[in-house]
């Protein structure tokens, strides 16, 4: 047996022994475990499953062992992912620190910062938020104005960040701040870590078209931040941000698997809500054809990801392919949401009516919320600019 | 999902050879001679010498055993330059049909000759306006073959013609003809400059049946192999068109700037690239499954449906973005446009494959 097959057998046995039956059911939003000082476990089973995984560092399987990660190779991490999918194990931890911030800190942080922050992310002890966009700096992120002045022994931060996801529940926030107002745009920006409990930090949630308020505006009013919270060099924060953005875009392209939302299968909803003929196929040929079309394209997207995995393994990475993921994935997700609405008909329209069952209710809220996916993390228009210029080499 | 070292080398060899010996102009020469051969026989001989027909066949029949993925690598390259070859008709389809359906004796009789390039073969499948193997009416009963076939590729050049028919009990079967002497034929050129034939069988006797007993699944598998082979060629064509279009936009100036600087054009090119890489991933995935010995019915339909739409869309955009020159025959763009439409119909259009995919996933 190859090492990888031994690892697979051991992993399978371990998961079977440690993942309680209740943690192998589709997860509801209220049952998700997010990190943080104030984290709550929805059940004893959920806590046991989370702790078993966190102890092994498998909440961050491929991070180095010295910082509490799982220390797995990319092949082993994929095996773990496959085995978890096979048993339908729930993700043990939902956390921006795992998905985006951790990888960037591992790449750019100094030793003390990694020792301080990475283990707490793995163990789900600290919940992170992201402070990038500002009311005046969206797609043109580099025009951001929140400033951090050097006061000798600390930075003094003033300004505001918007679309700070779950900032009202976060313990820490990583921010892009202007440290040199006289330098050209990207060159005067630094990457700073701020404790949300600091004096002068306040948060105000923003109500969205989905009725939820997970996006916030965060205000910084004369906030004192220790010098050691600067990640990377002063005025070189843009490099860290770019590294982090790569992880965010990869993440957003696969929102279906990583989403904090409940996921619904278009195929199953179609079979449940549409009239079928005697052979079990959808009677209405027009909608059947559009569903098949989207499912073919979504399968191709999985195949694209698989291709990239094998390229990575063979060290033959085609960098251009990574630039496509966010745009393709988010566009497909929205097309799926639209088709689901169409399949449900007027069952998808209720907002507060008591007639709506839970599934119909969530599907509709997801549809509204997922409009954010083609905007957040770099709009689709920005993605297309990047593809045209960097992947295709079109003149600018 | 990706080419291994051998397959990548094969791809590089094929690209270098085709760039040197098979410019798109070759197709114009074939087109100028409607009665002439369907493909450049001399060029084919050179490809034979490179071992291309043997790539996917197992070593026991004189093949190289590189797997179908190796063939996909070559087909992408022929697609890029619109090179006419019997790779789809003979190497992908006829050889697979013999390998999957034929008796041991038939396999040893024909496969080594196909691998060495001594023999090329073709398969008569399509009837009527749209490809659909389920509605085949050509009949094989009481030792006689009757019916009509259309869109038969490379028939005049083939030393062996296989015909897919239905037997007395309505099951698919395959007949082998060593010659078309007693068969009524009409040969014609389509808009892509390639030659096709219609064949009419009227109680034709003396034909040999391929294999023994019910062969439906194997026949469908062979057709699926041809389907993804053609899809691989189509991806090559679409890729070349996108490159040509981006090159043109980077060269051509209007309003004192390169056309490529206009965002309206940038975004359309970026969308084309997304579509191309999705379709390519589906095609590569189908070939991977095939070489792993897995069923490819669903994968083939997914790959062909996406390749059809991709090539059609990119060829339309390429014409538009080349402006007035795009609708002249002088530019090669129009040749790709026309080829894409012929490819759409061969082995099933997007509509056919979308429905077949829907059935496979149970809706």
CSV table of C-alpha atoms in Angstrom, one decimal, chain A residues 101 104-105 108-110 113 117 128-132 134 144 146-151 153-159 161 164 171-180 188-196 198 201 218 220 222-241 244:
chain,number,residue,atom,x,y,z
A,101,UNK,CA,-6.1,35.7,6.6
A,104,UNK,CA,-1.4,35.5,4.1
A,105,UNK,CA,0.0,35.7,7.6
A,108,UNK,CA,4.1,37.6,5.2
A,109,UNK,CA,4.0,37.6,9.0
A,110,UNK,CA,7.0,37.6,11.2
A,113,UNK,CA,3.0,37.2,14.7
A,117,UNK,CA,-2.2,34.4,15.8
A,128,UNK,CA,-11.3,37.6,12.3
A,129,UNK,CA,-12.9,40.3,10.1
A,130,UNK,CA,-11.5,42.0,7.0
A,131,UNK,CA,-11.2,45.8,6.7
A,132,UNK,CA,-10.5,46.6,3.1
A,134,UNK,CA,-14.3,52.1,2.4
A,144,UNK,CA,-8.5,54.1,0.5
A,146,UNK,CA,-8.2,55.3,6.6
A,147,UNK,CA,-4.9,56.6,8.0
A,148,UNK,CA,-2.5,55.2,10.5
A,149,UNK,CA,-0.1,57.9,11.8
A,150,UNK,CA,3.2,56.9,13.3
A,151,UNK,CA,3.1,58.2,16.9
A,153,UNK,CA,5.5,53.8,20.0
A,154,UNK,CA,2.2,53.1,18.3
A,155,UNK,CA,0.0,53.9,15.2
A,156,UNK,CA,-3.0,56.2,15.6
A,157,UNK,CA,-5.8,55.0,13.3
A,158,UNK,CA,-8.7,57.2,12.0
A,159,UNK,CA,-11.2,56.4,9.3
A,161,UNK,CA,-14.2,50.5,6.7
A,164,UNK,CA,-16.6,44.3,7.0
A,171,UNK,CA,-12.5,39.8,17.9
A,172,UNK,CA,-9.8,41.2,15.6
A,173,UNK,CA,-9.7,42.9,12.2
A,174,UNK,CA,-7.0,43.0,9.6
A,175,UNK,CA,-7.0,46.3,7.8
A,176,UNK,CA,-5.4,48.2,4.9
A,177,UNK,CA,-4.4,51.6,6.1
A,178,UNK,CA,-2.7,54.6,4.6
A,179,UNK,CA,0.7,55.2,6.2
A,180,UNK,CA,2.2,57.5,3.6
A,188,UNK,CA,1.6,54.3,0.8
A,189,UNK,CA,-0.5,51.4,2.2
A,190,UNK,CA,0.3,49.1,5.1
A,191,UNK,CA,-1.3,46.0,6.5
A,192,UNK,CA,-2.3,46.4,10.2
A,193,UNK,CA,-3.9,44.0,12.7
A,194,UNK,CA,-6.4,45.7,15.1
A,195,UNK,CA,-8.0,44.3,18.2
A,196,UNK,CA,-11.7,45.1,18.0
A,198,UNK,CA,-9.5,48.7,21.4
A,201,UNK,CA,-13.5,51.0,17.5
A,218,UNK,CA,-16.6,49.8,11.2
A,220,UNK,CA,-11.9,53.9,13.9
A,222,UNK,CA,-8.2,57.7,17.4
A,223,UNK,CA,-7.5,54.0,17.9
A,224,UNK,CA,-4.1,53.2,19.3
A,225,UNK,CA,-2.5,50.2,17.6
A,226,UNK,CA,0.8,48.7,18.8
A,227,UNK,CA,3.7,48.9,16.3
A,228,UNK,CA,4.2,45.1,16.4
A,229,UNK,CA,0.8,44.7,14.7
A,230,UNK,CA,2.2,45.8,11.3
A,231,UNK,CA,2.4,42.8,8.9
A,232,UNK,CA,5.1,42.9,6.3
A,233,UNK,CA,7.1,46.1,5.7
A,234,UNK,CA,5.7,49.6,6.3
A,235,UNK,CA,4.1,50.9,3.1
A,236,UNK,CA,4.2,47.4,1.5
A,237,UNK,CA,0.8,46.3,2.6
A,238,UNK,CA,-0.5,46.0,-0.9
A,239,UNK,CA,1.6,42.9,-1.4
A,240,UNK,CA,0.1,41.2,1.6
A,241,UNK,CA,-3.4,42.3,0.4
A,244,UNK,CA,-4.9,37.5,0.7
